[in-house]
GROMACS .gro file of C-alpha atoms in nm:
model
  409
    1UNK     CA    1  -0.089  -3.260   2.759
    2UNK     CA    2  -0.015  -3.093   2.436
    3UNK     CA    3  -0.121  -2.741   2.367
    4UNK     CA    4  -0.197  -2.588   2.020
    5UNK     CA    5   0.086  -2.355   2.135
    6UNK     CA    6   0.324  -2.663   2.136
    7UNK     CA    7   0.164  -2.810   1.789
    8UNK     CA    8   0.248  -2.452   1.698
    9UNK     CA    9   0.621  -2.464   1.754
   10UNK     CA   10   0.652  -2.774   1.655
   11UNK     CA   11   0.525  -2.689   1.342
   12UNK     CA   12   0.764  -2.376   1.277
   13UNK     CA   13   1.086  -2.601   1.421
   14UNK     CA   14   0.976  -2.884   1.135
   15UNK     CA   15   0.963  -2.618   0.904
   16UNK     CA   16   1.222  -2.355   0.977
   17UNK     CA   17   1.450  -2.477   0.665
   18UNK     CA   18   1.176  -2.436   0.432
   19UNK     CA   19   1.171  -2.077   0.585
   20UNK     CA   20   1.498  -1.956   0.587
   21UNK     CA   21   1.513  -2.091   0.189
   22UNK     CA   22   1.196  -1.853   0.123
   23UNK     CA   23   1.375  -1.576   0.313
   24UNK     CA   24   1.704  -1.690   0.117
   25UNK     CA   25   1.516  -1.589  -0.221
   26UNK     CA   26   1.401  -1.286  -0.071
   27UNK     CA   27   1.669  -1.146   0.002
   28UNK     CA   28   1.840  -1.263  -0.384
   29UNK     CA   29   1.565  -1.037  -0.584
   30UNK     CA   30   1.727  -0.628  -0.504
   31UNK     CA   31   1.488  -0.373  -0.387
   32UNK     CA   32   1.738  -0.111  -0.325
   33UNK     CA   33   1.550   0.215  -0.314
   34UNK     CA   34   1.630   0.450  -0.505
   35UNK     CA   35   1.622   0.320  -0.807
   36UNK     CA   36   1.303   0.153  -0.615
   37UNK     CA   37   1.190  -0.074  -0.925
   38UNK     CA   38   1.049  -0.288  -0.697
   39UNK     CA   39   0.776  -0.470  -0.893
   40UNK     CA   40   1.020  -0.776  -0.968
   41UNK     CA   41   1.028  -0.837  -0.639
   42UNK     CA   42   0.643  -0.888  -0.571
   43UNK     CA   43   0.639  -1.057  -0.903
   44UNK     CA   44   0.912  -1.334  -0.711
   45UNK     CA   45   0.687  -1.307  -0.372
   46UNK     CA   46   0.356  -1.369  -0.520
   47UNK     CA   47   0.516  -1.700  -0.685
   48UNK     CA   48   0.681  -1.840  -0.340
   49UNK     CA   49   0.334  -1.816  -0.151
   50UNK     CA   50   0.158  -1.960  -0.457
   51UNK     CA   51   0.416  -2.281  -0.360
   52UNK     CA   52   0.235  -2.289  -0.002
   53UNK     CA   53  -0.093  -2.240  -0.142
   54UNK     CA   54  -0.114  -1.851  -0.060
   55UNK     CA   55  -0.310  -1.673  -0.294
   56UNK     CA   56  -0.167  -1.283  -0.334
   57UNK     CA   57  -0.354  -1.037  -0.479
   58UNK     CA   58  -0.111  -0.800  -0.681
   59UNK     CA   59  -0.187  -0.413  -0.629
   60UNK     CA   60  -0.013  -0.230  -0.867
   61UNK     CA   61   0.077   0.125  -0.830
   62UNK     CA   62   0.002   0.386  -1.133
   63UNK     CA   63   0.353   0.490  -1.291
   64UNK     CA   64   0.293   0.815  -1.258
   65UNK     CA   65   0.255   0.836  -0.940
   66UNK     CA   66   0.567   0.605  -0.877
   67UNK     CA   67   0.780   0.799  -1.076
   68UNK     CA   68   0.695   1.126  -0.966
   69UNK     CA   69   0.831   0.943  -0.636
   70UNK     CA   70   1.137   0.935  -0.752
   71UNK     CA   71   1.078   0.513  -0.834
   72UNK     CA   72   1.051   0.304  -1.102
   73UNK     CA   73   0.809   0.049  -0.975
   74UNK     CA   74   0.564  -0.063  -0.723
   75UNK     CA   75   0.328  -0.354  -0.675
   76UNK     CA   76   0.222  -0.442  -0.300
   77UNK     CA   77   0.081  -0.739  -0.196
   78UNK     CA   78  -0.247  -0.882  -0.012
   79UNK     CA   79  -0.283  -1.217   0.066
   80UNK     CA   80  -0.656  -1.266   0.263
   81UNK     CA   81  -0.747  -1.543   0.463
   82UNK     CA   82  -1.122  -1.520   0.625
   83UNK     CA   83  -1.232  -1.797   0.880
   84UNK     CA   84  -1.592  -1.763   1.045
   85UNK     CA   85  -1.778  -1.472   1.118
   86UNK     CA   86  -1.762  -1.298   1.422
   87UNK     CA   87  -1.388  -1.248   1.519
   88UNK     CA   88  -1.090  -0.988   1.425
   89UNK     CA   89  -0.886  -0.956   1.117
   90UNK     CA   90  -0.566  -0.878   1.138
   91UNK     CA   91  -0.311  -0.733   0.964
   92UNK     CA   92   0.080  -0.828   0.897
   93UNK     CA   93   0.236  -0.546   0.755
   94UNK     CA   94   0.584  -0.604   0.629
   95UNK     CA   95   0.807  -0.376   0.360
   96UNK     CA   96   1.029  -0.524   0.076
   97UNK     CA   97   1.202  -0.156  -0.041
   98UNK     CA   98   1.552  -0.094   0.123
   99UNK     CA   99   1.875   0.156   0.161
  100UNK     CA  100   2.140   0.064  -0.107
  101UNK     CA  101   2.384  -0.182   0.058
  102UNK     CA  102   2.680   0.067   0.053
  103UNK     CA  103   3.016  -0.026   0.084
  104UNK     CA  104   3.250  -0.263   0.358
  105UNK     CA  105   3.008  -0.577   0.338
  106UNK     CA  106   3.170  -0.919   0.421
  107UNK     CA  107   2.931  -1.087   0.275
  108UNK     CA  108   2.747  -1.038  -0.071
  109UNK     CA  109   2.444  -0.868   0.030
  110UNK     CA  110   2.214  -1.017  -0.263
  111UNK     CA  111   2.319  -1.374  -0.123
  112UNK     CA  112   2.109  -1.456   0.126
  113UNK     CA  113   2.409  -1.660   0.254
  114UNK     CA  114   2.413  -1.809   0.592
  115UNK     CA  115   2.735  -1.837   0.827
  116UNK     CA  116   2.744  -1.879   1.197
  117UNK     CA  117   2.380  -1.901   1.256
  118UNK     CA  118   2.298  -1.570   1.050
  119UNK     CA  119   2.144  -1.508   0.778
  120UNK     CA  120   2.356  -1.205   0.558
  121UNK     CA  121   2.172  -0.958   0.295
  122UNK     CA  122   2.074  -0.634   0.251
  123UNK     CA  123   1.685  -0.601   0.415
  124UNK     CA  124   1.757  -0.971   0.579
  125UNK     CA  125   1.670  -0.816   0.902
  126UNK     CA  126   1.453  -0.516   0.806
  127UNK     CA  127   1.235  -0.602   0.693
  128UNK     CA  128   1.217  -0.925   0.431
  129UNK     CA  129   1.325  -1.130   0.741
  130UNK     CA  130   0.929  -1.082   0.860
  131UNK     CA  131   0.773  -1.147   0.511
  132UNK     CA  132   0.918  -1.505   0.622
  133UNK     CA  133   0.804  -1.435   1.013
  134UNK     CA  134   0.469  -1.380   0.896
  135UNK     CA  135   0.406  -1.568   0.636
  136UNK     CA  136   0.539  -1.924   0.828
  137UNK     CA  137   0.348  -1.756   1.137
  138UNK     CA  138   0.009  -1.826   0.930
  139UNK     CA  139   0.066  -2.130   0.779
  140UNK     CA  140   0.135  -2.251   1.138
  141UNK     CA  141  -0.212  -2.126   1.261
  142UNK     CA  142  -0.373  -2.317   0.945
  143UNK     CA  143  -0.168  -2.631   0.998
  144UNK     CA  144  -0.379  -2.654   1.353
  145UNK     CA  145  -0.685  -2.747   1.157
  146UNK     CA  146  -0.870  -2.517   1.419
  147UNK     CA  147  -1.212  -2.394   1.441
  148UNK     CA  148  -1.082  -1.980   1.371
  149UNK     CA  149  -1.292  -1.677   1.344
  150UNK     CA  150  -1.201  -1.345   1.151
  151UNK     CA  151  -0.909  -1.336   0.946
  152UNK     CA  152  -0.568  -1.274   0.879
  153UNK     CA  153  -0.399  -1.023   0.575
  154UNK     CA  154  -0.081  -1.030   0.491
  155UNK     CA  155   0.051  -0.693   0.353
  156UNK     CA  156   0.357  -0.646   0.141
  157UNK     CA  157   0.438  -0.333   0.051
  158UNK     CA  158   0.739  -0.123  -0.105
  159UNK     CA  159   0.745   0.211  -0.014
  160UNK     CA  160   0.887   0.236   0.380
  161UNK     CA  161   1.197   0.446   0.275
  162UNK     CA  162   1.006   0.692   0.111
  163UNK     CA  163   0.742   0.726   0.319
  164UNK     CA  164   0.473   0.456   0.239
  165UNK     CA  165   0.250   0.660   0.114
  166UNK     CA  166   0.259   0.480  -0.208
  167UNK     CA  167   0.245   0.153  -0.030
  168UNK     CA  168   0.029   0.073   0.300
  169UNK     CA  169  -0.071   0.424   0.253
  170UNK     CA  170  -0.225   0.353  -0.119
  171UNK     CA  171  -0.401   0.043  -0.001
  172UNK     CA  172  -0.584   0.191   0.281
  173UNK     CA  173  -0.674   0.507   0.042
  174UNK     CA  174  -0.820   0.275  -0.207
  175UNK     CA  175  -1.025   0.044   0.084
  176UNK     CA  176  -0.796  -0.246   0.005
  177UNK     CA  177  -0.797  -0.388   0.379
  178UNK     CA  178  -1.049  -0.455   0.657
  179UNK     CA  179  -0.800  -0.526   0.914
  180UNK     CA  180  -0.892  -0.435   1.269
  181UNK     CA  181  -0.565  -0.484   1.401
  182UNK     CA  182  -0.197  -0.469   1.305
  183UNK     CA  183   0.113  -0.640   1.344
  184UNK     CA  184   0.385  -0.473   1.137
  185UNK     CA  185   0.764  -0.554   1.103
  186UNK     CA  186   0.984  -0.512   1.389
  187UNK     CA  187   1.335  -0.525   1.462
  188UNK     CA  188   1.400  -0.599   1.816
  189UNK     CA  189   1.251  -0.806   2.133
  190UNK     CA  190   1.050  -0.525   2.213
  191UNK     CA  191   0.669  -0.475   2.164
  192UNK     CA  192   0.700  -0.116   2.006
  193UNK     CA  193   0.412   0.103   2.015
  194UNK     CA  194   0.521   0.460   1.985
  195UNK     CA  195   0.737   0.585   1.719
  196UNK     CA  196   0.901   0.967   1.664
  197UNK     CA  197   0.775   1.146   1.332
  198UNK     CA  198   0.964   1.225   1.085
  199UNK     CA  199   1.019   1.583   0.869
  200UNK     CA  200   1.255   1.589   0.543
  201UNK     CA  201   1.303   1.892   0.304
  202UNK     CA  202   1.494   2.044   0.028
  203UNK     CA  203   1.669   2.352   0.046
  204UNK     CA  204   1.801   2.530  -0.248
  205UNK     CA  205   2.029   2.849  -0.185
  206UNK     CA  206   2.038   3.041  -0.469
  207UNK     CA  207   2.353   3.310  -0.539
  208UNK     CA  208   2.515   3.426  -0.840
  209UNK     CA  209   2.786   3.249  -1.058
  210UNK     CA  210   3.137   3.403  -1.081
  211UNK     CA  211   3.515   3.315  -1.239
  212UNK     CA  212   3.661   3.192  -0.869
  213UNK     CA  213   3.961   3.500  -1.029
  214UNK     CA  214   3.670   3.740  -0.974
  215UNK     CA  215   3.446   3.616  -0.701
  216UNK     CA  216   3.350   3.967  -0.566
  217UNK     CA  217   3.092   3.977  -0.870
  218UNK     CA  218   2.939   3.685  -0.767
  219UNK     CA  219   2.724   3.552  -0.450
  220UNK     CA  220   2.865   3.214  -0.324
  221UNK     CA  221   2.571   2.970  -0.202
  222UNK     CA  222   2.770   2.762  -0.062
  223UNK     CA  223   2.896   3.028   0.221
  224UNK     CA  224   2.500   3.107   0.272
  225UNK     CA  225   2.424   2.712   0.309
  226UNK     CA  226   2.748   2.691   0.568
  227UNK     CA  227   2.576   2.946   0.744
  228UNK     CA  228   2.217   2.787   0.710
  229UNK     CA  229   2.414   2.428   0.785
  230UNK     CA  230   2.502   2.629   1.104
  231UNK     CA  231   2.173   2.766   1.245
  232UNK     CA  232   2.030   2.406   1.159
  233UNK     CA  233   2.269   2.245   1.379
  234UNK     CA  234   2.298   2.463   1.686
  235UNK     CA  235   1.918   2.371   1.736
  236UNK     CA  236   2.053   2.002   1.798
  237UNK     CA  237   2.171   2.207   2.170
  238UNK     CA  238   1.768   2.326   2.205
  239UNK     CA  239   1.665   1.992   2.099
  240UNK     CA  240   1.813   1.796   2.387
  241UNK     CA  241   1.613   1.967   2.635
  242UNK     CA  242   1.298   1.862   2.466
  243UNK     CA  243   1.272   1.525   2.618
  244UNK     CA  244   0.981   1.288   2.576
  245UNK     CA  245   0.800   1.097   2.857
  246UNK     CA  246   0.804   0.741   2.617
  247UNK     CA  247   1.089   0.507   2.656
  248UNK     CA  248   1.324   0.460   2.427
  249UNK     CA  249   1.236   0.797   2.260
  250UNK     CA  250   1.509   1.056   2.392
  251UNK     CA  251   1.464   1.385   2.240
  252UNK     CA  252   1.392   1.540   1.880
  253UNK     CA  253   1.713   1.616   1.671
  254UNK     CA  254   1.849   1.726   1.345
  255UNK     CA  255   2.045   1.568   1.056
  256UNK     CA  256   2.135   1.683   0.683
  257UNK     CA  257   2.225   1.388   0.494
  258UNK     CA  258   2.282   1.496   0.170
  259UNK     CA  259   2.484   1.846  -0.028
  260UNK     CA  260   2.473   1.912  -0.388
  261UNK     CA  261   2.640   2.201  -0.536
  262UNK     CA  262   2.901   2.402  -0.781
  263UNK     CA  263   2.943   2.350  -1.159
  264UNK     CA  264   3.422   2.336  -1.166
  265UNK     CA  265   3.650   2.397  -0.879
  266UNK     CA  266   3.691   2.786  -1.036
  267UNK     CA  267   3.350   2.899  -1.009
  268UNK     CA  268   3.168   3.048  -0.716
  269UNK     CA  269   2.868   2.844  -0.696
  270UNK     CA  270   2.547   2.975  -0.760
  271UNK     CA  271   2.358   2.736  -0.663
  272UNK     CA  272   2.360   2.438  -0.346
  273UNK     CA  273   2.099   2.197  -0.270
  274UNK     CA  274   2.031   2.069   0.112
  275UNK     CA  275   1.819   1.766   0.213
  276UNK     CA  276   1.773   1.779   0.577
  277UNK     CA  277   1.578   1.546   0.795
  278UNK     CA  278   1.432   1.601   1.170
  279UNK     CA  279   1.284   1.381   1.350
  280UNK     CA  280   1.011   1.469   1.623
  281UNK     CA  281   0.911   1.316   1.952
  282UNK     CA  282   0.545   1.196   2.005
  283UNK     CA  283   0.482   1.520   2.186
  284UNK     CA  284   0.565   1.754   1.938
  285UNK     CA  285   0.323   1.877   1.708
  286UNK     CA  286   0.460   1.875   1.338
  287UNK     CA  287   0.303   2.164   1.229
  288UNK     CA  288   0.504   2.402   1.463
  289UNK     CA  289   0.808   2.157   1.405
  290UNK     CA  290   0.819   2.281   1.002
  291UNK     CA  291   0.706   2.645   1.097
  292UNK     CA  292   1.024   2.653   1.360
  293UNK     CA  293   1.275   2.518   1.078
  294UNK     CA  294   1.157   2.726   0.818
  295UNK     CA  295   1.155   3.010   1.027
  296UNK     CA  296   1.530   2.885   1.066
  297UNK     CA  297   1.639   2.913   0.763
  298UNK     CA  298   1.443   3.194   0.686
  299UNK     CA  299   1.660   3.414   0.914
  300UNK     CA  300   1.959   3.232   0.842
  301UNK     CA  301   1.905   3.306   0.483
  302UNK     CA  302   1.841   3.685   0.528
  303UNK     CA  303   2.160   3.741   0.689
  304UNK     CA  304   2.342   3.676   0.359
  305UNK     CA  305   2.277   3.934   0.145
  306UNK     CA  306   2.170   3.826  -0.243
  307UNK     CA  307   2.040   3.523  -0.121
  308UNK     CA  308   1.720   3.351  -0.207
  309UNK     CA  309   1.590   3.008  -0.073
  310UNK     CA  310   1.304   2.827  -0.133
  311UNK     CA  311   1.208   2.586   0.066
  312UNK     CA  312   1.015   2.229  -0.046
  313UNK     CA  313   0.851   1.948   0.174
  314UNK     CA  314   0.953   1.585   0.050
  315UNK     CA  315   0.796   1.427   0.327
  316UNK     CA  316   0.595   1.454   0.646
  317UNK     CA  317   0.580   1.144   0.877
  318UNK     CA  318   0.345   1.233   1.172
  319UNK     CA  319   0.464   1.054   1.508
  320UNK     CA  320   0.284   0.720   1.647
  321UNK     CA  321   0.067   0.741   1.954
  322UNK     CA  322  -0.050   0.399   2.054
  323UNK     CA  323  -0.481   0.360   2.050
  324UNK     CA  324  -0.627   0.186   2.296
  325UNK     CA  325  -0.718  -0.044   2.129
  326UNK     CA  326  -0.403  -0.213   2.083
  327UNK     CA  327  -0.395  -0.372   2.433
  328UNK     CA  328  -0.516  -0.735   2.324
  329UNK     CA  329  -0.196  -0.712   2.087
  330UNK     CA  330   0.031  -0.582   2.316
  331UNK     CA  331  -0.067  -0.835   2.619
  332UNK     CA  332  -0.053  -1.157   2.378
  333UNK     CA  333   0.270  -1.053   2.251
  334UNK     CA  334   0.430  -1.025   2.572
  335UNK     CA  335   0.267  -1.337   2.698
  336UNK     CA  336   0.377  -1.533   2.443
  337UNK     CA  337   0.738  -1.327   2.397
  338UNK     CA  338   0.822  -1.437   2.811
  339UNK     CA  339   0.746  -1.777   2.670
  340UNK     CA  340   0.998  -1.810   2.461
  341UNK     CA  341   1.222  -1.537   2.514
  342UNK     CA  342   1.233  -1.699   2.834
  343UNK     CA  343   1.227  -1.303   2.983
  344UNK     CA  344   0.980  -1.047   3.012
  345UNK     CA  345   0.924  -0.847   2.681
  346UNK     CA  346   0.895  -0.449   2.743
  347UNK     CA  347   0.714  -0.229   2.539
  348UNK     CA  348   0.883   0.088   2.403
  349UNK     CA  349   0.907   0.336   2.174
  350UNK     CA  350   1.183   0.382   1.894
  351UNK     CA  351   1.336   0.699   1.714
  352UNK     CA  352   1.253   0.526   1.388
  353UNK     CA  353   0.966   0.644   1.164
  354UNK     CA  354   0.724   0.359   1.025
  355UNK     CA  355   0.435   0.280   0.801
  356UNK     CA  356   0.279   0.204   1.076
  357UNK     CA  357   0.154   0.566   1.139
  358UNK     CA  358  -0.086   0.546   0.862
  359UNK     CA  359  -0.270   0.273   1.000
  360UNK     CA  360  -0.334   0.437   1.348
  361UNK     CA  361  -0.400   0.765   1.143
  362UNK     CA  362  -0.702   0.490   1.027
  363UNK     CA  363  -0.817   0.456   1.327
  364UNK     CA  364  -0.623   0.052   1.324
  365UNK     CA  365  -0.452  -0.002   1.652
  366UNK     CA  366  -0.098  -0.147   1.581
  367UNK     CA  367   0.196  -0.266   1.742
  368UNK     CA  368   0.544  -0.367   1.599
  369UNK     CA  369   0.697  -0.674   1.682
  370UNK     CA  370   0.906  -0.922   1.452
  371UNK     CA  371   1.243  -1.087   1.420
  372UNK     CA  372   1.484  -0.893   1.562
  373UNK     CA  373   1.789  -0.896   1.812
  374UNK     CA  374   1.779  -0.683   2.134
  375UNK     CA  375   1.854  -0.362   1.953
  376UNK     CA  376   1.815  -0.254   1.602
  377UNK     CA  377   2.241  -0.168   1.638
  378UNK     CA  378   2.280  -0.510   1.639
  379UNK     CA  379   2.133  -0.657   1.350
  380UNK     CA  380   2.364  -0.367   1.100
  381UNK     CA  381   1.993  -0.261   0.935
  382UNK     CA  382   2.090  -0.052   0.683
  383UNK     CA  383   2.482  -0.059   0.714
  384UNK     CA  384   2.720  -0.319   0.603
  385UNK     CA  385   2.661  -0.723   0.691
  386UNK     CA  386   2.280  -0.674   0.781
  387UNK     CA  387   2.156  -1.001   0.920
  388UNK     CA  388   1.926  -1.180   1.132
  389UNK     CA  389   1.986  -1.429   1.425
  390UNK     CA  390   1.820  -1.776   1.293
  391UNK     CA  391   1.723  -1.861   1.632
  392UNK     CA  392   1.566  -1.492   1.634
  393UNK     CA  393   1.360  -1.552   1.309
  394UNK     CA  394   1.221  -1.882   1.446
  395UNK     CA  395   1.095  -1.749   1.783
  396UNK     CA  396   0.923  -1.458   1.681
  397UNK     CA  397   0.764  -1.694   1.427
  398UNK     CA  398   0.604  -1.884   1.719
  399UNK     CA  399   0.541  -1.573   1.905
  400UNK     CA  400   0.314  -1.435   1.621
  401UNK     CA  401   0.169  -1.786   1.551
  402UNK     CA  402   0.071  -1.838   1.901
  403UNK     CA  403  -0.080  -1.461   1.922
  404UNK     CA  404  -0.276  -1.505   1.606
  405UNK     CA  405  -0.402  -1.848   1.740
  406UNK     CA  406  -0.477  -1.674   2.040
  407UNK     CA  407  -0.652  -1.396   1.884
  408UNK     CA  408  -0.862  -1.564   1.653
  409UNK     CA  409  -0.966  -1.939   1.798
   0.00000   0.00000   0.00000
């Protein structure tokens, strides 16, 4: 007997080239952020689901607000689809905005091309790969001609590597959804429903400018920030005996990605600019996380004498807990993911930070789950030769088909 799971899949596997061709075009329209002029790239969405008959609503972000980002441009997308009264909506929350592609790719990253069952680009796997999961996912459930109740959104947003604030975050400030659940993009065979928070600041050491011939009559900032750099990183050793009881979630830690600093080889610098990020476990509450680094630098700081710092916030991520309420996600998912898979599907936490925070913070239960491979390592998300496994894009298609059918019939 057939099963509208089986009319499901074979709907996806009749359509998969039609998918990876929308995913192709994805991935040809940049959204490396910074510069973050993203717009363009909604503009090229909203006109691919018009083809299938998607209507998407186009949500504009002021300028102002965008720029004093640090962007150029941002339009998310809603597409709403309401059946009868009486069931769920749910959300599909997927980001277009990515890293740069950086250097040592094989493969042009703005390609889309596909080689030995791959598909190659920059965000191919994270996270334009489930803008094509999701999208083929509901025009699967439609195809059934079923009796549905509730709905189904489909969010596209562009501001995940700065925070999403400016995306999800903007359309839930502004009432723009009525989703009681979420699905949002994932990036391995796990159902994920814990994430570790996330904590990024500037520090700027200020000394005094000298002739390097001279340099006693100067303060060099860049010896204070060596000696900040230092007291930052031997708190990596503290870290690792803060462990957290979620798996896949080891323990908090410590990173500065990015120096500025000095005017010529002969000058003493006067000034250097840090960007540090670190990243917190569930447990850890973030207030006392940015009162301990502070405190940090603080000291490290006043052991230098005529130093200043000052010290600004660029972004505070709170960690995910997983609500309750998430549990008829969580138990479809895996149902459906053993199907397929043809193994069981774990849930787990990962040391990634996510939009999906600001939809718990909402009160939404969520869980993250797309096309992925078994570990985000694999699938080179933001280094060189990012891709995603074709076979991988097709069966988490039917595994979010099947739970939205599930869900809602």
């Amino acid at each position: 007997m057939t099963t509208p799971h089986d009319r499901l899949d074979r709907w996806i596997a009749a359509h998969f080239d039609e998918q990876v061709r929308f995913l192709q075009e994805l991935v040809r329209v940049p959204t490396d952020t910074p510069p973050g002029d993203n717009a363009p790239h909604a503009e090229r969405t909203a006109e691919l689901l018009a083809g299938f008959g998607l209507e998407a609503e186009a949500h504009p972000v002021p300028a102002a607000d965008v720029h004093a980002q640090g962007m150029q441009s941002i339009t998310n997308l809603i597409v709403r689809r309401r059946y009868a009264d009486g069931g769920r909506v749910i959300a599909l929350n997927a980001h277009g905005d990515v890293v740069p592609p950086g250097d040592g790719w094989t493969h042009d990253p703005y390609a889309g091309e596909v080689a030995d069952g791959r598909l190659y680009g920059r965000a191919a796997a994270v996270s334009k790969s489930d803008f094509a999961t999701y999208t083929f996912a509901l025009r699967a459930l439609e195809s059934l001609g079923a009796p549905l109740k509730g709905g189904v959104e489909l969010h596209f947003t562009y501001d995940e590597e700065f925070g999403g604030e400016l995306g999800p975050g903007w359309l839930l400030r502004k009432g723009l959804t009525g989703a009681n659940l979420l699905i949002a993009a994932g990036f391995s065979y796990e159902v994920v429903t814990a994430h570790n928070g996330c904590l990024q600041m500037e520090v700027t050491v200020h000394g005094r400018m000298a002739h390097a011939a001279i340099p006693h009559t100067g303060v060099d900032a860049l010896q204070a920030a060596v000696h900040i750099l230092q007291a930052l990183y031997e708190r990596n050793v503290h870290y690792q005996g803060i462990t957290s009881k979620v798996p896949g979630i080891t323990h908090p830690y410590l990173n500065v990605g990015r120096i500025e600093g000095g005017t010529n080889t002969n000058v003493v610098p006067g000034k250097v600019v840090l960007r540090l990020d670190r990243r917190m476990i569930p447990e850890e509450k973030p207030a006392e996380v940015e009162a301990e680094v502070r405190r940090v630098i603080a000291e490290a700081a006043a052991a230098r004498p005529g130093v200043t710092v000052d010290v600004r916030r660029l972004l505070l991520a709170h960690p995910l807990q997983p609500l309750p309420g998430n549990r008829p996600l969580v138990e479809a998912l895996q149902r459906h993911g053993q199907a397929v898979f043809g193994e069981a599907i774990p849930t787990s936490g990962t040391p990634l930070y996510t939009d999906v925070r600001l939809y718990c913070a909402e009160g939404i239960p969520a869980v993250i789950y797309g096309a992925g491979p078994r570990t985000v390592l694999e699938s080179n998300a933001k280094r060189a030769d990012e891709h995603v496994e074709l076979a991988d894009l097709q069966r988490a298609t039917r595994v979010v088909a099947r739970t939205l059918y599930d869900l809602l019939a």
